[in-house]
Amino acid sequence: MLRPSTFKSSIRLYGLVKQVSGAQAGLALTTRDSKGHPAVQAFVSRLDAEIMVRTCGDEGLQVRPLSQFFDPDSFLAANRGWLTLHIGCGFAAHTDRLIETDKRLRPMGWFIHADIGKWTPDHYACWGEQLPRQLQATYDAAGLHHYNTLLNELDDATAYDLQWHTAEALNALPSGTCTTENPTQVALFDAIECRWCFAKSNAQGNSLHDTRVLQGGLS
């Protein structure tokens, strides 16, 4: 079963959960920022999250909206009241090839840090206009001007359809993945044309630095 969630966000975000021997499902995927601080790995794209599950090779992983299972209190308690999210948007790439780390694709996105203390039901992640602008700028750079409309449609897709799109994305991966190169591109999968699209990015690690990192997006 999923843990009760108190996480609310103005943009739907997905995370990975894992069920262990009938116990409550918990957050299964985190990452680290450039200073080594842990961050919750979130995805704006349900399809990206499903692709990540497949590349992890763990049949126990499931994709769920963070609002269905994520209770930030345990994360805050382990990190001195700080909540850090990595908002994933596409995957790291170099010369039109996707980058693998530990045999997994590497999500790209932005780190958001907020000094919360203790989470309450009144807390709400309100992104305003800045995060949508950053997302749209990334889509536009990849030539996918209506990508947000596609993602909204995938939010309501059946599990069967999502699995089909995930298989198509993996089958359409460019031959030869990188394992040692630094990312210079963001890769987004166009589920309509069944192709990977690439946008140039001044990136470091798994953080997109061609746009300003959001600070204090949580209230």
N, CA, C and O of each residue as an XYZ file, in Angstrom:
876
protein
N       0.844     -1.193      0.000
C       0.000      0.000      0.000
C       0.878      1.240      0.000
O       2.035      1.196      0.416
N       0.306      2.367     -0.478
C       1.050      3.614     -0.529
C       0.917      4.360      0.790
O      -0.130      4.322      1.438
N       1.982      5.032      1.175
C       1.944      5.866      2.367
C       0.980      7.037      2.132
O       0.834      7.509      1.005
N       0.318      7.503      3.213
C      -0.481      8.723      3.066
C       0.415      9.879      2.642
O       1.519     10.041      3.163
N      -0.057     10.674      1.704
C       0.750     11.770      1.188
C       0.230     13.104      1.694
O      -0.979     13.314      1.796
N       1.153     14.003      2.011
C       0.782     15.375      2.349
C       1.389     16.343      1.343
O       1.315     17.558      1.532
N       1.989     15.818      0.275
C       2.673     16.661     -0.702
C       1.686     17.167     -1.741
O       0.973     16.390     -2.375
N       1.659     18.478     -1.901
C       0.784     19.102     -2.900
C       1.623     20.017     -3.779
O       2.519     20.710     -3.296
N       1.324     20.014     -5.072
C       2.121     20.775     -6.026
C       1.225     21.338     -7.115
O       0.252     20.702     -7.520
N       1.558     22.545     -7.593
C       0.782     23.153     -8.673
C       1.052     22.485    -10.018
O       0.287     22.675    -10.963
N       2.121     21.710    -10.117
C       2.429     20.920    -11.306
C       2.513     19.458    -10.887
O       3.173     19.133     -9.900
N       1.857     18.586    -11.618
C       1.911     17.171    -11.264
C       3.326     16.650    -11.444
O       3.934     16.809    -12.503
N       3.840     16.026    -10.397
C       5.182     15.456    -10.406
C       5.097     13.976    -10.076
O       4.309     13.560     -9.228
N       5.916     13.190    -10.755
C       5.925     11.746    -10.552
C       7.199     11.314     -9.836
O       8.249     11.944     -9.962
N       7.080     10.228     -9.083
C       8.236      9.625     -8.441
C       8.163      8.121     -8.580
O       7.178      7.580     -9.083
N       9.214      7.444     -8.130
C       9.260      5.988     -8.175
C       9.085      5.431     -6.770
O       9.697      5.914     -5.817
N       8.248      4.416     -6.653
C       8.018      3.760     -5.372
C       8.352      2.285     -5.506
O       8.371      1.722     -6.601
N       8.616      1.674     -4.350
C       8.930      0.246     -4.349
C       8.235     -0.431     -3.191
O       8.284      0.043     -2.056
N       7.584     -1.551     -3.487
C       6.917     -2.359     -2.482
C       7.881     -3.450     -2.036
O       8.441     -4.165     -2.867
N       8.073     -3.578     -0.735
C       9.010     -4.566     -0.210
C       8.276     -5.500      0.738
O       7.873     -5.093      1.828
N       8.100     -6.754      0.328
C       7.520     -7.801      1.174
C       6.219     -7.369      1.834
O       6.016     -7.591      3.028
N       5.347     -6.756      1.060
C       4.048     -6.373      1.585
C       4.053     -5.129      2.442
O       2.996     -4.704      2.909
N       5.209     -4.530      2.664
C       5.277     -3.323      3.481
C       4.782     -2.124      2.685
O       4.540     -2.213      1.482
N       4.634     -0.994      3.385
C       4.208      0.212      2.698
C       5.238      0.636      1.668
O       6.444      0.555      1.900
N       4.747      1.082      0.542
C       5.645      1.538     -0.515
C       6.260      2.873     -0.127
O       5.599      3.727      0.464
N       7.522      3.040     -0.465
C       8.216      4.278     -0.140
C       9.016      4.786     -1.315
O       9.188      4.094     -2.318
N       9.505      6.008     -1.176
C      10.294      6.640     -2.224
C      11.485      5.765     -2.587
O      12.242      5.343     -1.713
N      11.650      5.493     -3.879
C      12.662      4.534     -4.305
C      13.794      5.147     -5.105
O      14.773      4.458     -5.392
N      13.698      6.412     -5.476
C      14.739      6.996     -6.311
C      15.070      8.400     -5.831
O      14.219      9.289     -5.811
N      16.328      8.575     -5.445
C      16.838      9.892     -5.087
C      18.097     10.148     -5.906
O      18.612      9.247     -6.567
N      18.577     11.363     -5.858
C      19.812     11.724     -6.534
C      20.567     12.680     -5.624
O      20.176     12.864     -4.472
N      21.638     13.290     -6.113
C      22.412     14.235     -5.301
C      22.759     15.458     -6.129
O      22.976     15.373     -7.338
N      22.806     16.607     -5.447
C      23.182     17.827     -6.142
C      24.698     17.932     -6.225
O      25.408     17.011     -5.823
N      25.194     19.045     -6.742
C      26.633     19.193     -6.972
C      27.444     19.188     -5.684
O      28.651     18.949     -5.713
N      26.788     19.452     -4.543
C      27.479     19.443     -3.254
C      27.312     18.119     -2.518
O      27.763     17.968     -1.383
N      26.662     17.167     -3.172
C      26.482     15.851     -2.570
C      25.270     15.724     -1.680
O      25.100     14.702     -1.015
N      24.416     16.744     -1.648
C      23.221     16.684     -0.815
C      22.139     15.854     -1.509
O      21.952     15.978     -2.719
N      21.429     15.013     -0.764
C      20.393     14.181     -1.388
C      19.209     15.006     -1.864
O      18.883     16.045     -1.290
N      18.576     14.524     -2.920
C      17.409     15.195     -3.491
C      16.403     14.149     -3.942
O      16.779     13.079     -4.419
N      15.138     14.461     -3.789
C      14.072     13.602     -4.295
C      14.050     13.710     -5.815
O      13.966     14.810     -6.362
N      14.126     12.570     -6.496
C      14.057     12.582     -7.958
C      12.595     12.600     -8.387
O      11.854     11.645     -8.156
N      12.193     13.697     -9.013
C      10.826     13.840     -9.507
C      10.859     14.006    -11.024
O      11.881     14.381    -11.597
N       9.739     13.724    -11.654
C       9.628     13.826    -13.113
C       8.366     14.600    -13.467
O       7.302     14.346    -12.901
N       8.476     15.542    -14.397
C       7.270     16.213    -14.891
C       6.563     15.335    -15.918
O       5.378     15.529    -16.189
N       7.278     14.377    -16.486
C       6.727     13.503    -17.519
C       6.510     12.102    -16.961
O       7.440     11.463    -16.468
N       5.284     11.644    -17.044
C       4.988     10.265    -16.637
C       5.764      9.275    -17.500
O       6.210      8.235    -17.014
N       5.923      9.603    -18.781
C       6.662      8.718    -19.678
C       8.134      8.648    -19.285
O       8.719      7.565    -19.281
N       8.746      9.793    -18.953
C      10.139      9.777    -18.490
C      10.297      8.870    -17.281
O      11.260      8.109    -17.187
N       9.346      8.953    -16.356
C       9.424      8.123    -15.153
C       9.327      6.643    -15.504
O      10.040      5.822    -14.928
N       8.447      6.295    -16.447
C       8.317      4.893    -16.868
C       9.585      4.420    -17.577
O      10.018      3.284    -17.382
N      10.180      5.285    -18.396
C      11.442      4.933    -19.054
C      12.515      4.676    -18.004
O      13.307      3.744    -18.138
N      12.543      5.499    -16.961
C      13.527      5.330    -15.898
C      13.343      3.994    -15.194
O      14.322      3.314    -14.888
N      12.098      3.614    -14.935
C      11.824      2.317    -14.307
C      12.396      1.186    -15.141
O      13.033      0.278    -14.608
N      12.170      1.239    -16.453
C      12.644      0.159    -17.323
C      14.164      0.093    -17.348
O      14.734     -0.998    -17.372
N      14.830      1.248    -17.344
C      16.293      1.222    -17.402
C      16.901      0.823    -16.064
O      18.056      0.399    -16.010
N      16.123      0.956    -14.968
C      16.619      0.505    -13.662
C      16.627     -1.016    -13.569
O      17.396     -1.589    -12.797
N      15.766     -1.675    -14.358
C      15.741     -3.131    -14.359
C      15.214     -3.750    -13.082
O      15.557     -4.890    -12.769
N      14.385     -3.026    -12.330
C      13.839     -3.527    -11.067
C      12.329     -3.653    -11.222
O      11.621     -2.650    -11.317
N      11.840     -4.894    -11.246
C      10.418     -5.119    -11.481
C       9.553     -4.640    -10.323
O       8.338     -4.508    -10.477
N      10.158     -4.376     -9.162
C       9.386     -3.915     -8.010
C       9.087     -2.433     -8.017
O       8.346     -1.949     -7.161
N       9.649     -1.699     -8.969
C       9.443     -0.253     -9.019
C       8.142      0.094     -9.733
O       7.751     -0.566    -10.696
N       7.489      1.126     -9.254
C       6.272      1.622     -9.880
C       6.323      3.140     -9.953
O       6.969      3.793     -9.134
N       5.636      3.691    -10.941
C       5.530      5.143    -11.096
C       4.217      5.606    -10.481
O       3.157      5.049    -10.767
N       4.293      6.627     -9.637
C       3.107      7.211     -9.025
C       3.292      8.723     -8.897
O       4.420      9.191     -8.741
N       2.215      9.486     -8.961
C       2.333     10.911     -8.635
C       2.831     11.074     -7.198
O       2.406     10.338     -6.307
N       3.720     12.023     -6.973
C       4.207     12.258     -5.612
C       3.055     12.565     -4.667
O       3.125     12.249     -3.479
N       2.001     13.176     -5.182
C       0.860     13.534     -4.342
C       0.112     12.314     -3.819
O      -0.743     12.450     -2.944
N       0.415     11.123     -4.338
C      -0.252      9.908     -3.876
C       0.500      9.187     -2.769
O      -0.081      8.369     -2.056
N       1.800      9.484     -2.617
C       2.544      8.682     -1.643
C       3.624      9.433     -0.878
O       4.097      8.926      0.140
N       4.035     10.612     -1.317
C       5.217     11.247     -0.738
C       4.858     12.080      0.488
O       4.115     13.057      0.395
N       5.397     11.680      1.634
C       5.296     12.464      2.863
C       6.679     13.031      3.144
O       7.574     12.272      3.517
N       6.893     14.333      2.980
C       8.241     14.904      3.081
C       8.879     14.822      4.456
O      10.088     15.025      4.571
N       8.109     14.529      5.514
C       8.658     14.632      6.867
C       9.890     13.763      7.095
O      10.849     14.213      7.722
N       9.881     12.527      6.599
C      11.040     11.656      6.825
C      12.269     12.198      6.108
O      13.379     12.109      6.632
N      12.082     12.758      4.915
C      13.202     13.358      4.182
C      13.704     14.591      4.923
O      14.914     14.787      5.047
N      12.794     15.423      5.414
C      13.184     16.627      6.147
C      13.941     16.272      7.416
O      14.931     16.921      7.754
N      13.477     15.243      8.121
C      14.135     14.845      9.364
C      15.565     14.389      9.118
O      16.441     14.602      9.956
N      15.801     13.765      7.977
C      17.142     13.261      7.664
C      18.046     14.339      7.087
O      19.251     14.127      6.948
N      17.477     15.498      6.749
C      18.261     16.539      6.073
C      18.097     17.911      6.727
O      18.097     18.942      6.055
N      17.958     17.898      8.053
C      17.935     19.125      8.857
C      16.881     20.121      8.390
O      17.099     21.333      8.398
N      15.758     19.594      7.992
C      14.646     20.455      7.619
C      14.671     20.979      6.199
O      13.783     21.732      5.799
N      15.678     20.589      5.432
C      15.779     21.044      4.037
C      15.119     20.028      3.106
O      15.345     18.823      3.211
N      14.305     20.542      2.201
C      13.712     19.707      1.159
C      14.333     20.090     -0.175
O      14.279     21.247     -0.593
N      14.922     19.105     -0.834
C      15.533     19.329     -2.146
C      14.879     18.401     -3.158
O      14.814     17.189     -2.952
N      14.401     18.972     -4.238
C      13.814     18.205     -5.332
C      14.656     18.383     -6.583
O      15.165     19.470     -6.858
N      14.794     17.301     -7.336
C      15.360     17.410     -8.678
C      14.208     17.205     -9.651
O      13.672     16.104     -9.773
N      13.834     18.281    -10.342
C      12.697     18.232    -11.263
C      13.200     17.761    -12.619
O      13.772     18.540    -13.382
N      12.987     16.489    -12.916
C      13.514     15.893    -14.135
C      12.735     16.300    -15.368
O      11.504     16.315    -15.376
N      13.486     16.632    -16.416
C      12.902     17.009    -17.712
C      13.807     16.441    -18.794
O      14.774     17.086    -19.197
N      13.500     15.233    -19.268
C      14.342     14.595    -20.272
C      15.563     13.935    -19.657
O      15.679     13.812    -18.438
N      16.479     13.510    -20.537
C      17.646     12.747    -20.108
C      18.925     13.339    -20.689
O      18.912     14.005    -21.724
N      20.025     13.077    -19.995
C      21.327     13.602    -20.411
C      21.781     12.933    -21.703
O      21.577     11.737    -21.910
N      22.409     13.743    -22.575
C      22.893     13.213    -23.854
C      24.132     13.981    -24.300
O      24.431     15.071    -23.812
N      24.837     13.373    -25.242
C      26.026     13.988    -25.841
C      26.115     13.507    -27.283
O      26.046     12.306    -27.542
N      26.268     14.426    -28.215
C      26.324     14.133    -29.652
C      25.201     13.179    -30.084
O      25.437     12.190    -30.778
N      23.987     13.501    -29.659
C      22.785     12.735    -30.016
C      22.825     11.294    -29.520
O      22.197     10.414    -30.110
N      23.548     11.056    -28.458
C      23.543      9.745    -27.795
C      23.228      9.955    -26.324
O      23.741     10.882    -25.698
N      22.382      9.090    -25.774
C      22.021      9.227    -24.373
C      23.141      8.714    -23.475
O      23.873      7.792    -23.834
N      23.257      9.320    -22.319
C      24.328      8.990    -21.376
C      23.792      8.040    -20.310
O      22.716      8.257    -19.752
N      24.547      7.001    -20.039
C      24.210      6.055    -18.978
C      25.166      6.220    -17.807
O      26.363      6.437    -17.993
N      24.628      6.116    -16.609
C      25.427      6.071    -15.389
C      24.966      4.860    -14.598
O      23.787      4.754    -14.262
N      25.878      3.945    -14.297
C      25.517      2.687    -13.621
C      24.410      1.958    -14.383
O      23.485      1.408    -13.784
N      24.522      1.964    -15.716
C      23.599      1.270    -16.613
C      22.190      1.861    -16.591
O      21.238      1.210    -17.020
N      22.054      3.091    -16.095
C      20.770      3.779    -16.091
C      20.888      5.079    -16.884
O      21.943      5.712    -16.914
N      19.793      5.458    -17.518
C      19.757      6.783    -18.115
C      19.814      7.830    -17.005
O      19.414      7.565    -15.871
N      20.307      9.005    -17.335
C      20.495     10.048    -16.324
C      19.474     11.166    -16.541
O      19.554     11.888    -17.535
N      18.515     11.318    -15.622
C      17.549     12.415    -15.770
C      18.233     13.775    -15.671
O      19.142     13.970    -14.864
N      17.782     14.712    -16.503
C      18.254     16.089    -16.436
C      17.140     16.966    -15.876
O      15.961     16.626    -15.973
N      17.526     18.097    -15.290
C      16.503     18.977    -14.738
C      17.086     20.056    -13.856
O      18.222     20.491    -14.050
N      16.295     20.489    -12.878
C      16.684     21.586    -12.000
C      16.567     21.151    -10.545
O      15.661     20.403    -10.181
N      17.490     21.627     -9.723
C      17.414     21.403     -8.284
C      16.683     22.565     -7.630
O      16.952     23.730     -7.923
N      15.763     22.233     -6.746
C      15.019     23.226     -5.981
C      15.268     22.951     -4.508
O      15.083     21.826     -4.043
N      15.685     23.972     -3.773
C      16.002     23.829     -2.352
C      15.073     24.721     -1.538
O      14.820     25.865     -1.915
N      14.570     24.208     -0.434
C      13.736     25.024      0.451
C      13.958     24.590      1.897
O      13.955     23.400      2.211
N      14.151     25.576      2.769
C      14.306     25.330      4.205
C      12.910     25.298      4.811
O      12.330     26.345      5.101
N      12.369     24.094      5.002
C      10.982     23.927      5.423
C      10.867     23.760      6.934
O       9.965     24.318      7.559
N      11.790     22.986      7.522
C      11.654     22.628      8.929
C      10.771     21.404      9.043
O      11.230     20.284      8.820
N       9.514     21.605      9.386
C       8.562     20.502      9.472
C       7.436     20.734      8.476
O       6.873     21.826      8.398
N       7.119     19.706      7.724
C       6.065     19.799      6.712
C       4.694     19.708      7.375
O       4.489     18.907      8.286
N       3.774     20.520      6.918
C       2.407     20.480      7.425
C       1.451     20.387      6.242
O       1.851     20.641      5.106
N       0.192     20.026      6.493
C      -0.781     19.972      5.390
C      -0.989     21.312      4.696
O      -1.527     21.363      3.589
N      -0.561     22.408      5.346
C      -0.722     23.726      4.729
C       0.372     24.040      3.711
O       0.233     24.982      2.931
N       1.462     23.262      3.707
C       2.531     23.518      2.748
C       2.074     23.135      1.337
O       1.298     22.200      1.140
N       2.583     23.889      0.373
C       2.146     23.710     -1.014
C       3.268     24.158     -1.943
O       3.807     25.255     -1.797
N       3.613     23.305     -2.894
C       4.650     23.654     -3.866
C       3.993     24.409     -5.016
O       3.375     23.807     -5.894
N       4.131     25.715     -5.000
C       3.520     26.565     -6.025
C       4.627     27.115     -6.916
O       5.442     27.920     -6.465
N       4.662     26.696     -8.153
C       5.775     27.026     -9.045
C       5.565     28.318     -9.823
O       6.483     28.787    -10.495
N       4.369     28.901     -9.742
C       4.143     30.154    -10.454
C       4.384     29.991    -11.948
O       4.010     28.978    -12.537
N       5.010     30.991    -12.556
C       5.260     30.964    -13.995
C       6.675     30.526    -14.343
O       6.948     30.182    -15.493
N       7.591     30.534    -13.357
C       8.997     30.323    -13.695
C       9.288     28.908    -14.180
O       9.905     28.733    -15.231
N       8.853     27.895    -13.429
C       9.129     26.523    -13.849
C       8.465     26.197    -15.185
O       9.125     25.622    -16.050
N       7.184     26.538    -15.398
C       6.605     26.293    -16.724
C       7.377     26.973    -17.849
O       7.502     26.411    -18.937
N       7.902     28.182    -17.602
C       8.692     28.860    -18.634
C       9.969     28.093    -18.935
O      10.359     27.955    -20.094
N      10.622     27.592    -17.887
C      11.859     26.839    -18.092
C      11.594     25.543    -18.848
O      12.359     25.160    -19.733
N      10.508     24.877    -18.492
C      10.149     23.646    -19.193
C       9.857     23.932    -20.661
O      10.350     23.229    -21.544
N       9.055     24.964    -20.924
C       8.700     25.274    -22.306
C       9.921     25.673    -23.112
O      10.015     25.342    -24.294
N      10.867     26.385    -22.487
C      12.096     26.764    -23.195
C      12.885     25.527    -23.608
O      13.481     25.497    -24.684
N      12.888     24.504    -22.750
C      13.576     23.254    -23.089
C      12.867     22.542    -24.232
O      13.513     22.050    -25.157
N      11.535     22.487    -24.170
C      10.775     21.852    -25.250
C      11.011     22.579    -26.576
O      11.220     21.951    -27.614
N      10.974     23.907    -26.524
C      11.170     24.688    -27.750
C      12.552     24.448    -28.345
O      12.702     24.345    -29.563
N      13.567     24.360    -27.473
C      14.935     24.147    -27.953
C      15.077     22.807    -28.661
O      15.939     22.643    -29.525
N      14.222     21.841    -28.290
C      14.240     20.529    -28.943
C      13.297     20.475    -30.140
O      13.159     19.429    -30.775
N      12.649     21.596    -30.452
C      11.712     21.625    -31.569
C      10.360     21.028    -31.250
O       9.587     20.720    -32.157
N      10.059     20.860    -29.951
C       8.805     20.238    -29.521
C       7.921     21.301    -28.869
O       7.744     21.313    -27.651
N       7.378     22.179    -29.683
C       6.685     23.357    -29.168
C       5.384     23.018    -28.445
O       4.930     23.792    -27.602
N       4.780     21.878    -28.763
C       3.517     21.488    -28.123
C       3.716     20.274    -27.210
O       2.792     19.489    -27.001
N       4.908     20.130    -26.680
C       5.237     18.939    -25.884
C       4.414     18.880    -24.605
O       4.048     17.793    -24.159
N       4.120     20.028    -24.009
C       3.347     20.022    -22.766
C       1.958     19.439    -22.981
O       1.417     18.771    -22.099
N       1.377     19.691    -24.157
C       0.075     19.107    -24.478
C       0.164     17.588    -24.527
O      -0.725     16.892    -24.038
N       1.241     17.075    -25.120
C       1.453     15.627    -25.164
C       1.588     15.055    -23.760
O       1.005     14.014    -23.455
N       2.357     15.733    -22.896
C       2.544     15.234    -21.531
C       1.222     15.212    -20.768
O       0.970     14.296    -19.985
N       0.380     16.217    -20.996
C      -0.931     16.226    -20.346
C      -1.774     15.040    -20.799
O      -2.498     14.451    -19.996
N      -1.686     14.689    -22.074
C      -2.428     13.530    -22.576
C      -1.889     12.238    -21.969
O      -2.659     11.331    -21.650
N      -0.572     12.153    -21.810
C       0.022     10.947    -21.228
C      -0.331     10.801    -19.753
O      -0.353      9.687    -19.230
N      -0.608     11.921    -19.073
C      -1.040     11.840    -17.675
C      -2.278     10.961    -17.537
O      -2.440     10.266    -16.534
N      -3.146     10.990    -18.537
C      -4.419     10.263    -18.481
C      -4.402      8.971    -19.298
O      -5.436      8.319    -19.438
N      -3.254      8.599    -19.831
C      -3.165      7.384    -20.650
C      -3.334      6.135    -19.784
O      -3.041      6.154    -18.589
N      -3.805      5.063    -20.394
C      -3.930      3.799    -19.670
C      -2.543      3.209    -19.421
O      -1.571      3.574    -20.082
N      -2.471      2.294    -18.462
C      -1.195      1.638    -18.173
C      -0.678      0.907    -19.404
O       0.525      0.893    -19.662
N      -1.586      0.299    -20.165
C      -1.172     -0.412    -21.380
C      -0.542      0.551    -22.381
O       0.512      0.265    -22.949
N      -1.191      1.692    -22.592
C      -0.655      2.666    -23.548
C       0.703      3.191    -23.102
O       1.602      3.384    -23.921
N       0.851      3.424    -21.788
C       2.144      3.917    -21.291
C       3.240      2.889    -21.505
O       4.360      3.241    -21.873
N       2.925      1.619    -21.277
C       3.922      0.579    -21.495
C       4.298      0.499    -22.973
O       5.456      0.259    -23.312
N       3.317      0.699    -23.846
C       3.597      0.676    -25.286
C       4.520      1.831    -25.659
O       5.502      1.630    -26.374
N       4.218      3.032    -25.184
C       5.057      4.193    -25.483
C       6.462      4.016    -24.898
O       7.449      4.419    -25.513
N       6.545      3.417    -23.721
C       7.854      3.189    -23.100
C       8.693      2.242    -23.944
O       9.879      2.481    -24.170
N       8.065      1.160    -24.411
C       8.781      0.212    -25.267
C       9.228      0.880    -26.564
O      10.335      0.632    -27.041
N       8.372      1.726    -27.135
C       8.736      2.441    -28.357
C       9.924      3.368    -28.114
O      10.818      3.471    -28.954
N       9.932      4.041    -26.965
C      11.036      4.950    -26.643
C      12.349      4.193    -26.523
O      13.378      4.648    -27.022
N      12.318      3.052    -25.869
C      13.546      2.273    -25.697
C      14.008      1.677    -27.025
O      15.207      1.609    -27.295
N      13.056      1.248    -27.851
C      13.424      0.702    -29.160
C      14.002      1.771    -30.081
O      14.789      1.469    -30.978
N      13.603      3.025    -29.853
C      14.059      4.119    -30.713
C      15.337      4.781    -30.211
O      15.806      5.751    -30.806
N      15.908      4.266    -29.118
C      17.142      4.854    -28.602
C      18.226      4.837    -29.671
O      18.406      3.823    -30.345
N      18.953      5.940    -29.840
C      20.064      5.943    -30.796
C      21.082      4.871    -30.423
O      21.315      4.617    -29.242
N      21.681      4.252    -31.418
C      22.646      3.185    -31.144
C      23.867      3.749    -30.447
O      24.366      4.818    -30.798
N      24.338      3.019    -29.461
C      25.547      3.413    -28.754
C      25.282      4.490    -27.721
O      25.037      5.642    -28.079
N      25.326      4.132    -26.438
C      25.161      5.116    -25.379
C      26.523      5.537    -24.856
O      27.497      4.793    -24.969
N      26.588      6.729    -24.285
C      27.828      7.234    -23.686
C      27.861      6.850    -22.212
O      26.814      6.724    -21.576
N      29.030      6.669    -21.685
C      29.156      6.378    -20.262
C      30.109      7.327    -19.556
O      30.088      7.416    -18.328
N      30.936      8.028    -20.295
C      31.953      8.860    -19.655
C      31.861     10.334    -20.034
O      32.464     11.170    -19.361
N      31.136     10.675    -21.074
C      31.083     12.061    -21.528
C      30.208     12.917    -20.609
O      29.264     12.423    -19.992
N      30.535     14.197    -20.529
C      29.674     15.139    -19.828
C      28.491     15.499    -20.723
O      28.638     15.568    -21.943
N      27.321     15.729    -20.128
C      26.151     16.037    -20.955
C      26.265     17.397    -21.624
O      26.641     18.384    -20.990
N      25.944     17.439    -22.891
C      25.884     18.699    -23.642
C      24.502     18.905    -24.249
O      24.241     19.922    -24.891
N      23.616     17.925    -24.040
C      22.271     17.985    -24.607
C      21.252     17.412    -23.617
O      21.593     16.683    -22.685
N      20.009     17.768    -23.854
C      18.876     17.140    -23.184
C      18.105     16.358    -24.239
O      17.810     16.883    -25.312
N      17.778     15.104    -23.937
C      17.039     14.252    -24.872
C      15.595     14.102    -24.399
O      15.343     13.757    -23.245
N      14.657     14.362    -25.297
C      13.230     14.212    -25.027
C      12.636     13.267    -26.062
O      12.974     13.337    -27.243
N      11.742     12.375    -25.609
C      11.133     11.440    -26.552
C       9.807     11.993    -27.050
O       8.921     12.334    -26.267
N       9.692     12.074    -28.374
C       8.463     12.505    -29.036
C       7.623     11.260    -29.308
O       7.899     10.506    -30.242
N       6.592     11.051    -28.483
C       5.786      9.838    -28.599
C       4.880      9.864    -29.824
O       4.351      8.823    -30.213
N       4.692     11.017    -30.435
C       3.856     11.099    -31.640
C       4.646     10.657    -32.869
O       4.170      9.846    -33.664
N       5.842     11.190    -33.016
C       6.692     10.842    -34.157
C       7.601      9.652    -33.869
O       8.317      9.182    -34.753
N       7.570      9.167    -32.627
C       8.392      8.022    -32.201
C       9.874      8.272    -32.494
O      10.520      7.496    -33.199
N      10.394      9.363    -31.945
C      11.801      9.693    -32.154
C      12.307     10.498    -30.968
O      11.543     11.178    -30.283
N      13.606     10.408    -30.744
C      14.259     11.203    -29.717
C      14.684     12.537    -30.316
O      15.215     12.590    -31.426
N      14.446     13.604    -29.576
C      14.829     14.947    -30.005
C      15.831     15.511    -29.002
O      15.774     15.201    -27.812
N      16.738     16.333    -29.491
C      17.843     16.802    -28.650
C      17.909     18.323    -28.647
O      17.730     18.979    -29.674
N      18.169     18.856    -27.469
C      18.340     20.299    -27.304
C      19.704     20.553    -26.693
O      20.099     19.868    -25.750
N      20.427     21.531    -27.222
C      21.718     21.882    -26.646
C      21.514     22.431    -25.246
O      20.523     23.101    -24.956
N      22.486     22.128    -24.378
C      22.358     22.578    -22.999
C      23.718     22.843    -22.398
O      24.647     22.052    -22.566
N      23.836     23.957    -21.696
C      25.021     24.234    -20.893
C      24.784     23.596    -19.544
O      24.339     24.262    -18.609
N      25.076     22.310    -19.432
C      24.712     21.540    -18.250
C      25.940     21.043    -17.516
O      27.034     20.944    -18.071
N      25.719     20.733    -16.239
C      26.772     20.143    -15.418
C      26.137     19.066    -14.562
O      25.147     19.318    -13.876
N      26.703     17.862    -14.596
C      26.105     16.774    -13.835
C      24.724     16.467    -14.374
O      24.565     16.184    -15.561
N      23.718     16.523    -13.502
C      22.346     16.311    -13.952
C      21.512     17.568    -13.762
O      20.288     17.500    -13.648
N      22.183     18.724    -13.729
C      21.495     19.995    -13.535
C      21.623     20.857    -14.784
O      22.716     21.021    -15.326
N      20.507     21.404    -15.232
C      20.493     22.285    -16.392
C      20.861     23.697    -15.942
O      20.164     24.297    -15.123
N      21.960     24.222    -16.483
C      22.432     25.532    -16.059
C      22.196     26.611    -17.106
O      22.650     27.743    -16.944
N      21.492     26.268    -18.178
C      21.210     27.296    -19.169
C      20.049     28.176    -18.743
O      19.743     29.171    -19.401
N      19.398     27.811    -17.636
C      18.378     28.654    -17.033
C      18.619     28.697    -15.536
O      19.276     27.817    -14.980
N      18.087     29.718    -14.887
C      18.381     29.941    -13.476
C      17.759     28.847    -12.617
O      16.603     28.470    -12.810
N      18.541     28.342    -11.665
C      18.036     27.336    -10.742
C      17.001     27.979     -9.832
O      17.228     29.055     -9.279
N      15.871     27.316     -9.684
C      14.826     27.843     -8.819
C      15.247     27.743     -7.364
O      15.823     26.734     -6.954
N      14.971     28.763     -6.586
C      15.226     28.745     -5.158
C      13.934     29.113     -4.432
O      13.234     30.046     -4.826
N      13.626     28.374     -3.372
C      12.467     28.736     -2.566
C      11.153     28.614     -3.298
O      10.249     29.420     -3.080
N      11.025     27.619     -4.169
C       9.772     27.434     -4.887
C       8.683     26.826     -4.034
O       7.552     26.660     -4.490
N       9.016     26.489     -2.786
C       8.052     25.849     -1.903
C       7.582     26.837     -0.854
O       8.359     27.663     -0.375
N       6.314     26.752     -0.499
C       5.782     27.657      0.518
C       4.936     26.880      1.515
O       4.396     27.463      2.454
